[in-house]
Structure formats: C-alpha cells, structure tokens
mmCIF file of C-alpha atoms and ligand atoms in Angstrom:
data_model
loop_
_atom_site.group_PDB
_atom_site.id
_atom_site.type_symbol
_atom_site.label_atom_id
_atom_site.label_comp_id
_atom_site.label_asym_id
_atom_site.label_seq_id
_atom_site.Cartn_x
_atom_site.Cartn_y
_atom_site.Cartn_z
ATOM 1 C CA MET I 70 85.137 93.844 61.634
ATOM 2 C CA LYS I 71 82.849 95.229 58.632
ATOM 3 C CA LYS I 72 83.266 96.122 55.870
ATOM 4 C CA THR I 73 81.035 98.648 53.506
ATOM 5 C CA ASN I 74 80.909 97.339 49.475
ATOM 6 C CA SER I 75 80.990 100.890 47.246
ATOM 7 C CA ILE I 76 82.127 104.562 49.317
ATOM 8 C CA ARG I 77 81.938 108.053 47.497
ATOM 9 C CA VAL I 78 83.656 111.164 49.055
ATOM 10 C CA PHE I 79 83.271 114.513 48.216
ATOM 11 C CA ALA I 80 86.348 116.216 50.129
ATOM 12 C CA PRO I 81 85.947 120.326 48.938
ATOM 13 C CA GLY I 82 89.428 122.675 48.099
ATOM 14 C CA LYS I 83 90.346 125.529 49.979
ATOM 15 C CA LEU I 84 92.023 128.961 49.812
ATOM 16 C CA MET I 85 94.412 131.085 52.288
ATOM 17 C CA LEU I 86 92.909 134.078 53.195
ATOM 18 C CA LEU I 87 96.165 135.064 55.713
ATOM 19 C CA GLY I 88 99.077 134.087 57.489
ATOM 20 C CA GLU I 89 100.614 131.736 54.520
ATOM 21 C CA HIS I 90 104.298 131.351 55.806
ATOM 22 C CA ALA I 91 103.827 132.073 59.226
ATOM 23 C CA VAL I 92 101.749 129.588 59.683
ATOM 24 C CA VAL I 93 104.677 127.057 59.084
ATOM 25 C CA TYR I 94 106.417 129.161 62.339
ATOM 26 C CA GLY I 95 103.533 128.447 64.828
ATOM 27 C CA TYR I 96 101.905 131.647 63.613
ATOM 28 C CA PRO I 97 97.672 131.394 63.501
ATOM 29 C CA CYS I 98 95.748 131.544 60.204
ATOM 30 C CA ILE I 99 92.868 132.801 58.342
ATOM 31 C CA SER I 100 91.802 129.459 55.480
ATOM 32 C CA PHE I 101 88.126 128.708 53.458
ATOM 33 C CA ALA I 102 86.701 125.992 51.363
ATOM 34 C CA ILE I 103 85.316 126.356 47.782
ATOM 35 C CA ASP I 104 82.128 124.063 46.426
ATOM 36 C CA ARG I 105 85.487 122.546 43.942
ATOM 37 C CA GLY I 106 87.436 119.624 45.330
ATOM 38 C CA VAL I 107 88.385 116.247 44.854
ATOM 39 C CA THR I 108 85.919 112.847 44.957
ATOM 40 C CA VAL I 109 86.949 109.532 46.128
ATOM 41 C CA GLU I 110 84.980 106.557 44.566
ATOM 42 C CA LEU I 111 86.241 102.585 46.885
ATOM 43 C CA SER I 112 85.377 99.601 46.973
ATOM 44 C CA GLU I 113 86.585 96.180 46.719
ATOM 45 C CA GLY I 114 88.721 94.739 44.325
ATOM 46 C CA LEU I 115 89.766 91.165 42.776
ATOM 47 C CA ARG I 116 92.692 90.377 42.961
ATOM 48 C CA ALA I 117 94.866 94.249 42.922
ATOM 49 C CA ASP I 118 94.670 97.488 43.618
ATOM 50 C CA LYS I 119 94.356 99.826 41.371
ATOM 51 C CA VAL I 120 94.330 103.869 41.398
ATOM 52 C CA THR I 121 92.545 105.177 38.485
ATOM 53 C CA SER I 122 93.106 109.510 38.805
ATOM 54 C CA SER I 123 92.525 112.381 37.238
ATOM 55 C CA VAL I 124 95.198 113.991 39.644
ATOM 56 C CA SER I 125 98.786 113.075 37.743
ATOM 57 C CA ASP I 126 100.623 113.221 41.724
ATOM 58 C CA ASP I 127 99.182 109.797 42.984
ATOM 59 C CA ARG I 128 101.718 110.240 45.279
ATOM 60 C CA PHE I 129 99.043 111.497 48.043
ATOM 61 C CA ILE I 130 96.377 108.520 47.274
ATOM 62 C CA ARG I 131 100.069 106.210 47.847
ATOM 63 C CA VAL I 132 100.520 107.957 51.331
ATOM 64 C CA ALA I 133 97.624 108.275 52.935
ATOM 65 C CA LYS I 134 97.138 104.070 52.031
ATOM 66 C CA ASP I 135 99.737 103.520 54.170
ATOM 67 C CA VAL I 136 98.781 105.499 56.750
ATOM 68 C CA PHE I 137 96.486 104.332 56.589
ATOM 69 C CA PHE I 138 96.448 100.631 56.775
ATOM 70 C CA GLN I 139 99.804 101.230 59.731
ATOM 71 C CA LYS I 140 97.383 103.016 62.427
ATOM 72 C CA ASN I 141 94.002 100.945 61.982
ATOM 73 C CA ALA I 142 94.059 96.765 62.533
ATOM 74 C CA VAL I 143 92.342 95.827 59.453
ATOM 75 C CA ARG I 144 92.270 93.042 56.644
ATOM 76 C CA ARG I 145 94.149 94.896 53.639
ATOM 77 C CA VAL I 146 91.922 93.832 50.884
ATOM 78 C CA PRO I 147 92.484 94.287 47.275
ATOM 79 C CA MET I 148 90.825 97.728 46.159
ATOM 80 C CA HIS I 149 89.906 99.550 43.635
ATOM 81 C CA ILE I 150 90.244 103.832 44.248
ATOM 82 C CA THR I 151 88.835 106.409 41.747
ATOM 83 C CA ILE I 152 89.706 110.002 41.974
ATOM 84 C CA LYS I 153 88.054 112.815 39.818
ATOM 85 C CA SER I 154 89.597 116.085 40.384
ATOM 86 C CA GLU I 155 88.579 119.551 39.832
ATOM 87 C CA ILE I 156 90.306 121.707 41.003
ATOM 88 C CA SER I 157 94.156 120.133 40.386
ATOM 89 C CA GLY I 158 96.739 122.661 38.777
ATOM 90 C CA TYR I 159 95.660 126.119 40.041
ATOM 91 C CA GLY I 160 96.785 125.382 44.092
ATOM 92 C CA LEU I 161 92.844 125.363 45.537
ATOM 93 C CA GLY I 162 94.507 122.341 47.310
ATOM 94 C CA SER I 163 93.793 119.101 45.913
ATOM 95 C CA SER I 164 96.623 116.836 47.455
ATOM 96 C CA SER I 165 95.804 117.432 50.843
ATOM 97 C CA ALA I 166 92.333 117.769 49.455
ATOM 98 C CA VAL I 167 92.691 113.514 48.419
ATOM 99 C CA ALA I 168 94.748 112.523 51.009
ATOM 100 C CA VAL I 169 91.625 113.534 53.526
ATOM 101 C CA ALA I 170 89.015 111.632 51.617
ATOM 102 C CA THR I 171 90.509 108.603 50.911
ATOM 103 C CA ILE I 172 90.941 108.218 54.642
ATOM 104 C CA THR I 173 88.084 109.033 55.531
ATOM 105 C CA ALA I 174 86.724 106.638 52.192
ATOM 106 C CA LEU I 175 88.898 104.001 54.025
ATOM 107 C CA LEU I 176 87.215 104.803 57.706
ATOM 108 C CA GLN I 177 83.671 103.822 56.283
ATOM 109 C CA PHE I 178 85.245 101.028 53.754
ATOM 110 C CA TYR I 179 86.294 99.600 56.799
ATOM 111 C CA ALA I 180 83.440 100.640 59.317
ATOM 112 C CA ILE I 181 85.509 102.168 61.520
ATOM 113 C CA SER I 182 84.208 105.584 63.839
ATOM 114 C CA PHE I 183 86.268 108.820 63.642
ATOM 115 C CA SER I 184 85.741 112.243 64.267
ATOM 116 C CA LYS I 185 87.216 115.295 62.007
ATOM 117 C CA GLN I 186 90.182 114.815 64.877
ATOM 118 C CA LYS I 187 91.403 111.576 63.646
ATOM 119 C CA VAL I 188 90.947 111.903 59.962
ATOM 120 C CA PHE I 189 93.109 115.387 60.803
ATOM 121 C CA ASP I 190 96.065 113.310 62.216
ATOM 122 C CA LEU I 191 96.219 110.263 59.934
ATOM 123 C CA SER I 192 95.879 112.694 57.106
ATOM 124 C CA TYR I 193 98.632 115.275 58.302
ATOM 125 C CA GLU I 194 100.569 112.186 59.508
ATOM 126 C CA ALA I 195 100.166 111.200 55.050
ATOM 127 C CA VAL I 196 100.844 114.491 53.949
ATOM 128 C CA LYS I 197 103.888 115.220 55.765
ATOM 129 C CA LYS I 198 105.758 112.333 54.643
ATOM 130 C CA ILE I 199 105.476 114.369 51.444
ATOM 131 C CA GLN I 200 106.162 117.991 52.648
ATOM 132 C CA PRO I 201 107.505 117.303 56.239
ATOM 133 C CA LYS I 202 107.279 121.445 56.614
ATOM 134 C CA ALA I 203 103.449 121.783 55.666
ATOM 135 C CA SER I 204 101.056 123.262 58.568
ATOM 136 C CA GLY I 205 98.499 121.633 57.611
ATOM 137 C CA TYR I 206 95.399 124.275 57.429
ATOM 138 C CA ASP I 207 94.896 122.455 54.117
ATOM 139 C CA VAL I 208 93.636 119.478 55.431
ATOM 140 C CA ALA I 209 92.218 121.524 58.458
ATOM 141 C CA THR I 210 90.219 123.449 56.398
ATOM 142 C CA THR I 211 89.441 120.632 53.889
ATOM 143 C CA ILE I 212 87.302 118.196 56.936
ATOM 144 C CA TYR I 213 85.787 120.805 58.858
ATOM 145 C CA GLY I 214 85.458 123.241 55.250
ATOM 146 C CA GLY I 215 83.127 127.026 56.204
ATOM 147 C CA VAL I 216 85.664 129.632 57.232
ATOM 148 C CA ILE I 217 88.513 128.352 60.156
ATOM 149 C CA LEU I 218 90.981 130.643 62.264
ATOM 150 C CA PHE I 219 94.000 127.611 62.336
ATOM 151 C CA ASP I 220 96.781 127.875 64.903
ATOM 152 C CA GLY I 221 100.030 126.433 63.250
ATOM 153 C CA LYS I 222 101.288 125.946 66.702
ATOM 154 C CA THR I 223 98.905 123.431 67.933
ATOM 155 C CA LYS I 224 96.895 122.563 65.589
ATOM 156 C CA GLN I 225 93.552 123.718 66.278
ATOM 157 C CA VAL I 226 90.443 124.953 64.792
ATOM 158 C CA LYS I 227 88.160 126.968 65.283
ATOM 159 C CA LYS I 228 85.463 127.389 62.790
ATOM 160 C CA ILE I 229 84.534 131.359 62.229
ATOM 161 C CA ASN I 230 80.755 131.563 62.138
ATOM 162 C CA ILE I 231 79.499 133.146 58.648
ATOM 163 C CA LYS I 232 77.916 131.294 55.979
ATOM 164 C CA ASP I 233 79.664 133.743 52.808
ATOM 165 C CA PHE I 234 81.340 136.278 52.049
ATOM 166 C CA PRO I 235 81.975 138.590 48.505
ATOM 167 C CA PHE I 236 84.977 137.627 47.042
ATOM 168 C CA LEU I 237 86.894 136.465 43.795
ATOM 169 C CA VAL I 238 89.597 134.670 42.519
ATOM 170 C CA GLY I 239 91.592 134.828 39.589
ATOM 171 C CA PHE I 240 94.855 132.086 38.434
ATOM 172 C CA SER I 241 98.343 133.701 36.913
ATOM 173 C CA THR I 242 98.770 130.760 34.882
ATOM 174 C CA VAL I 243 101.234 129.532 36.588
ATOM 175 C CA LYS I 244 101.647 126.029 39.161
ATOM 176 C CA ALA I 245 103.555 126.846 42.482
ATOM 177 C CA ASP I 246 106.176 125.213 43.867
ATOM 178 C CA THR I 247 105.045 125.067 48.073
ATOM 179 C CA SER I 248 107.655 122.910 49.344
ATOM 180 C CA THR I 249 110.844 125.137 47.060
ATOM 181 C CA LEU I 250 109.232 128.339 48.055
ATOM 182 C CA VAL I 251 108.642 127.196 51.623
ATOM 183 C CA GLU I 252 112.319 125.973 51.088
ATOM 184 C CA GLN I 253 113.817 129.611 50.132
ATOM 185 C CA VAL I 254 111.643 131.093 52.800
ATOM 186 C CA SER I 255 113.514 129.333 55.998
ATOM 187 C CA GLU I 256 117.052 129.467 53.925
ATOM 188 C CA GLN I 257 116.032 132.986 53.579
ATOM 189 C CA LYS I 258 114.372 132.751 57.253
ATOM 190 C CA GLU I 259 118.886 131.398 58.777
ATOM 191 C CA ARG I 260 120.127 134.301 56.777
ATOM 192 C CA GLU I 261 117.942 137.329 57.905
ATOM 193 C CA SER I 262 116.288 135.755 60.923
ATOM 194 C CA GLN I 263 115.074 139.220 62.783
ATOM 195 C CA ARG I 264 113.957 140.338 59.960
ATOM 196 C CA ILE I 265 111.249 137.717 58.776
ATOM 197 C CA ASP I 266 110.557 137.254 62.272
ATOM 198 C CA ALA I 267 109.466 140.353 62.183
ATOM 199 C CA ILE I 268 107.685 139.943 58.992
ATOM 200 C CA PHE I 269 105.555 136.166 60.849
ATOM 201 C CA SER I 270 104.931 138.230 63.406
ATOM 202 C CA SER I 271 103.087 141.131 61.617
ATOM 203 C CA ILE I 272 101.465 138.549 59.884
ATOM 204 C CA GLY I 273 100.872 136.926 62.868
ATOM 205 C CA HIS I 274 98.551 140.290 64.046
ATOM 206 C CA LEU I 275 96.888 140.971 60.826
ATOM 207 C CA VAL I 276 94.957 137.842 61.209
ATOM 208 C CA LYS I 277 93.431 138.084 64.659
ATOM 209 C CA GLU I 278 92.092 141.758 63.208
ATOM 210 C CA GLY I 279 91.347 139.696 60.321
ATOM 211 C CA ILE I 280 89.221 137.621 62.558
ATOM 212 C CA GLN I 281 87.144 140.667 65.020
ATOM 213 C CA ALA I 282 86.928 141.915 60.347
ATOM 214 C CA PHE I 283 85.446 138.636 60.092
ATOM 215 C CA ASN I 284 82.908 138.715 63.011
ATOM 216 C CA ASN I 285 82.183 142.612 63.051
ATOM 217 C CA ARG I 286 81.635 141.423 59.174
ATOM 218 C CA ASP I 287 84.249 144.350 58.214
ATOM 219 C CA TRP I 288 85.122 143.687 54.482
ATOM 220 C CA LYS I 289 86.517 147.247 53.994
ATOM 221 C CA ARG I 290 88.830 146.588 57.059
ATOM 222 C CA LEU I 291 89.376 142.788 55.961
ATOM 223 C CA GLY I 292 90.331 144.315 52.846
ATOM 224 C CA GLY I 293 92.863 146.234 53.833
ATOM 225 C CA ILE I 294 94.518 143.322 56.083
ATOM 226 C CA MET I 295 93.900 141.645 52.698
ATOM 227 C CA ASP I 296 96.152 144.365 51.223
ATOM 228 C CA GLU I 297 99.016 144.792 53.461
ATOM 229 C CA ASN I 298 99.485 141.104 54.717
ATOM 230 C CA GLN I 299 100.313 141.207 50.541
ATOM 231 C CA ARG I 300 102.543 143.678 51.228
ATOM 232 C CA MET I 301 103.822 140.909 53.907
ATOM 233 C CA LEU I 302 104.536 138.695 51.398
ATOM 234 C CA SER I 303 105.910 140.918 49.143
ATOM 235 C CA MET I 304 108.555 141.230 51.735
ATOM 236 C CA LEU I 305 109.493 137.359 52.058
ATOM 237 C CA GLY I 306 109.641 137.663 48.125
ATOM 238 C CA VAL I 307 107.534 134.833 47.693
ATOM 239 C CA SER I 308 105.102 137.082 44.908
ATOM 240 C CA THR I 309 105.434 137.522 41.347
ATOM 241 C CA ASN I 310 105.444 140.102 38.599
ATOM 242 C CA ARG I 311 102.417 138.337 37.239
ATOM 243 C CA LEU I 312 100.176 138.154 40.571
ATOM 244 C CA ASP I 313 101.372 141.822 41.658
ATOM 245 C CA GLU I 314 99.774 141.909 37.980
ATOM 246 C CA MET I 315 97.128 141.396 38.603
ATOM 247 C CA ILE I 316 96.565 142.387 42.198
ATOM 248 C CA PHE I 317 97.476 145.750 41.348
ATOM 249 C CA VAL I 318 94.426 145.370 37.980
ATOM 250 C CA ALA I 319 91.618 144.337 40.791
ATOM 251 C CA LYS I 320 93.017 147.335 42.903
ATOM 252 C CA HIS I 321 92.300 149.543 39.762
ATOM 253 C CA HIS I 322 88.824 148.204 39.490
ATOM 254 C CA GLY I 323 88.072 148.821 43.324
ATOM 255 C CA ALA I 324 88.407 146.016 44.960
ATOM 256 C CA LEU I 325 88.331 146.046 48.604
ATOM 257 C CA GLY I 326 91.573 144.129 48.662
ATOM 258 C CA ALA I 327 93.172 141.314 46.861
ATOM 259 C CA LYS I 328 96.243 139.260 47.853
ATOM 260 C CA LEU I 329 98.075 135.758 46.622
ATOM 261 C CA SER I 330 96.696 132.858 47.776
ATOM 262 C CA GLY I 331 99.170 130.129 49.565
ATOM 263 C CA ALA I 332 102.291 130.217 48.899
ATOM 264 C CA GLY I 333 103.557 132.153 46.173
ATOM 265 C CA GLY I 334 105.140 131.523 42.570
ATOM 266 C CA GLY I 335 101.983 131.735 41.540
ATOM 267 C CA ASP I 336 99.011 129.685 41.931
ATOM 268 C CA CYS I 337 95.827 132.068 41.867
ATOM 269 C CA ILE I 338 95.156 135.543 43.904
ATOM 270 C CA ILE I 339 92.112 135.929 45.995
ATOM 271 C CA VAL I 340 89.685 139.851 45.166
ATOM 272 C CA LEU I 341 87.438 140.908 47.591
ATOM 273 C CA CYS I 342 84.785 143.318 46.721
ATOM 274 C CA TRP I 343 81.268 143.833 47.544
ATOM 275 C CA LYS I 344 78.823 141.795 47.828
ATOM 276 C CA ASN I 345 76.549 144.408 44.971
ATOM 277 C CA SER I 346 79.569 143.447 42.435
ATOM 278 C CA LYS I 347 81.193 141.053 43.060
ATOM 279 C CA GLN I 348 79.275 139.945 39.183
ATOM 280 C CA ILE I 349 80.258 142.791 37.279
ATOM 281 C CA MET I 350 84.013 142.588 38.938
ATOM 282 C CA TYR I 351 83.882 138.557 37.901
ATOM 283 C CA GLU I 352 82.981 140.412 34.123
ATOM 284 C CA THR I 353 85.840 143.291 34.256
ATOM 285 C CA LEU I 354 89.125 141.568 35.868
ATOM 286 C CA LYS I 355 87.988 139.153 32.609
ATOM 287 C CA LYS I 356 88.346 141.187 29.735
ATOM 288 C CA ALA I 357 91.147 143.451 32.155
ATOM 289 C CA GLY I 358 92.567 140.340 31.222
ATOM 290 C CA ILE I 359 92.991 137.663 34.609
ATOM 291 C CA PRO I 360 91.853 134.175 33.876
ATOM 292 C CA MET I 361 89.295 134.011 36.412
ATOM 293 C CA VAL I 362 88.009 130.741 38.706
ATOM 294 C CA PRO I 363 84.356 130.110 38.368
ATOM 295 C CA LEU I 364 83.851 129.081 42.793
ATOM 296 C CA ASN I 365 81.706 129.447 45.545
ATOM 297 C CA PHE I 366 82.318 129.784 49.622
ATOM 298 C CA SER I 367 81.223 125.918 50.886
ATOM 299 C CA SER I 368 80.593 125.886 54.620
ATOM 300 C CA LYS I 369 80.770 122.159 53.854
ATOM 301 C CA GLY I 370 84.015 119.934 54.526
ATOM 302 C CA VAL I 371 84.973 117.066 54.109
ATOM 303 C CA ARG I 372 81.292 114.261 53.130
ATOM 304 C CA GLN I 373 80.450 111.166 52.180
ATOM 305 C CA LEU I 374 78.117 111.722 48.812
HETATM 306 O O1 PMV Y 461 100.063 126.452 48.222
HETATM 307 P P1 PMV Y 461 99.728 126.183 49.617
HETATM 308 O O2 PMV Y 461 97.617 126.519 49.424
HETATM 309 O O3 PMV Y 461 99.709 124.910 49.727
HETATM 310 O O4 PMV Y 461 100.441 126.768 50.705
HETATM 311 C C1 PMV Y 461 101.288 127.155 50.956
HETATM 312 C C2 PMV Y 461 100.897 127.296 52.306
HETATM 313 C C3 PMV Y 461 102.189 127.759 53.314
HETATM 314 O O5 PMV Y 461 102.117 128.686 54.232
HETATM 315 C C4 PMV Y 461 103.406 128.185 52.135
HETATM 316 C C5 PMV Y 461 102.596 126.688 53.781
HETATM 317 C C6 PMV Y 461 101.775 125.339 55.065
HETATM 318 O O6 PMV Y 461 102.287 124.187 54.545
HETATM 319 O O7 PMV Y 461 100.854 125.705 55.300
#
C-alpha cells in the first residue's frame, strides 16, 4: 500500500451539553466540538518508534496504534509521532482527540480510504481498552464536529444544523477522574436501581427537549433544560461544592442556564447566555472569581492540516 511522508491532523476538543452518565446506559446525549484541540504529526522514522507528546497520558496513542495495526494489514515502519494539545487537564476531551487524530493520521499515512464511521469504530475500540465503559460520545464529537445528538445505544450520530450558539466555559481547577465517577454511578445504580433508572430516564427526556430547543434556537428554553439536567446530576452525586458555587454565580449574574460538563467531580461548567451579553458575561464571571476558559464553538471535526 502506498505510504505518504508526513501527516498533520487536528482533532477538536468537546463539551457535553446534555445527557452525561445516562448515555453510558444507552440514552442519547448532546455534545459539541470546540475550536481548541490536539494536533498529531506523524512521519516515518529511521529506527525505532518515537513519541513526543505534550499530553501526560500517552496510553491513548499506544492503544490507537495497536488497534490500527491489528485491523489493517500494512507493513509496520518506525514512526515519529508528535502530539501537541491545547486542551489537556480541563476535561475537554484530549484523550479521545488524541486517539482519533492518531487513527486518522495513520489511515492517511498508509493512504487507506476511510469514512467517519471507520475512524469511529477504530478509535472507539482503542478508547474502550482504557475506559471499558466509555459511551464513545467524545470520540464521535471530535470526528463529526459541530453539535451532535449521540445515541448511547446504537452509537449513531445525528448532526444538529447549527453554526454557533452563545456559551461560555469556566474551569473548576480540579481535574475529574472520569472512570472513578462512572464507577461510582454504576455502584449507585446497583444499590438503588429504580431511583437511578428514573433519573437516567428523565435525563433522556431532557435531551429530547434540548433538541427541540436547538431546532427553535430557543436559548432561554435550552438554559432551563441545562439547569434541570444539572439538578439530575446533583441527584446522581457527581456535582461538587465548587461546581455548584460556580453555577450559582453564573445564574446570579443572569446566565440562561449552567451545568457541569462531562463526568462531574471537577473539570468545566458550560454557561449559556444571550449572544449580545457574551463578552460582558465573560468579564463579569472572571471578576467573580471563575477561571474562564477562552474557547469557541467549532462546526468542524477532525481534519488533515
Ligand atoms: O468527563 P468526560 O468528558 O470524559 O465525560 C464523561 C461522560 C460520561 O457520560 C460520564 C461517560 C461517557 O463515556 O459517556
């Protein structure tokens, strides 16, 4: 198979707008891509494989390579892989972005034709080697870009037709441990299955309402749905005092809605506001002591640079 010399691939980070945790149990969720992400550069090396990475956890590069070579009958050559991340440590999806960018770069390097579905299948398989319960929503988001409705059961993706929406992101300064939180919820589900199932089912309904709000560009309604989803996450026990405090401050200053994004336990909050008050809100929340993360929406998914 023909090989290409040097490949550079960018995969965006993501945020979870509605539906975390429930998506692990087959419910849908809504997530979206951001304009910051991970760049993977891959070229043929001289002797052994070499990885230079600004991401401390290099397991995702290793599993991505392993899965790629298991599934593709190509001649293995020494490779230099360089990873640069703009999103590590915030819960913005650097692990899945690394896996997706590495798989995409390898497919390009070996000039293998591929579809988004193929990149998803290979990357998701890689991610599951490290996080066996992962729903795959983050892998799908970085591949497709924009806002997506992700089905936790079928893993199908539906892109929501939207160019941008007015949100801000604040960082709790605590890095969440997704696997531990997913395990915590799973143990709780075993202890109190009816209560937890009822919460998941309500979250599933909120996601459906969220899609309607998106389609109608009804940000006030979407904000209310985010608040309701946050209440459900608190009931699951995955919010923290710091996250609650940040959300309270955002709401106090007029946010349309605010919630944690992802597993909980730390990482970031998403704040929804009116488009014309976005800049003022950013400054106000910063002054109020919330470490704001300057990032924007991105309608684009993984791509070769
Ligand atoms: O913390 P993150 O961004 O990895 O998101 C976790 C979201 C969960 O629903 C809790 C897990 C998953 O794989 O969907």
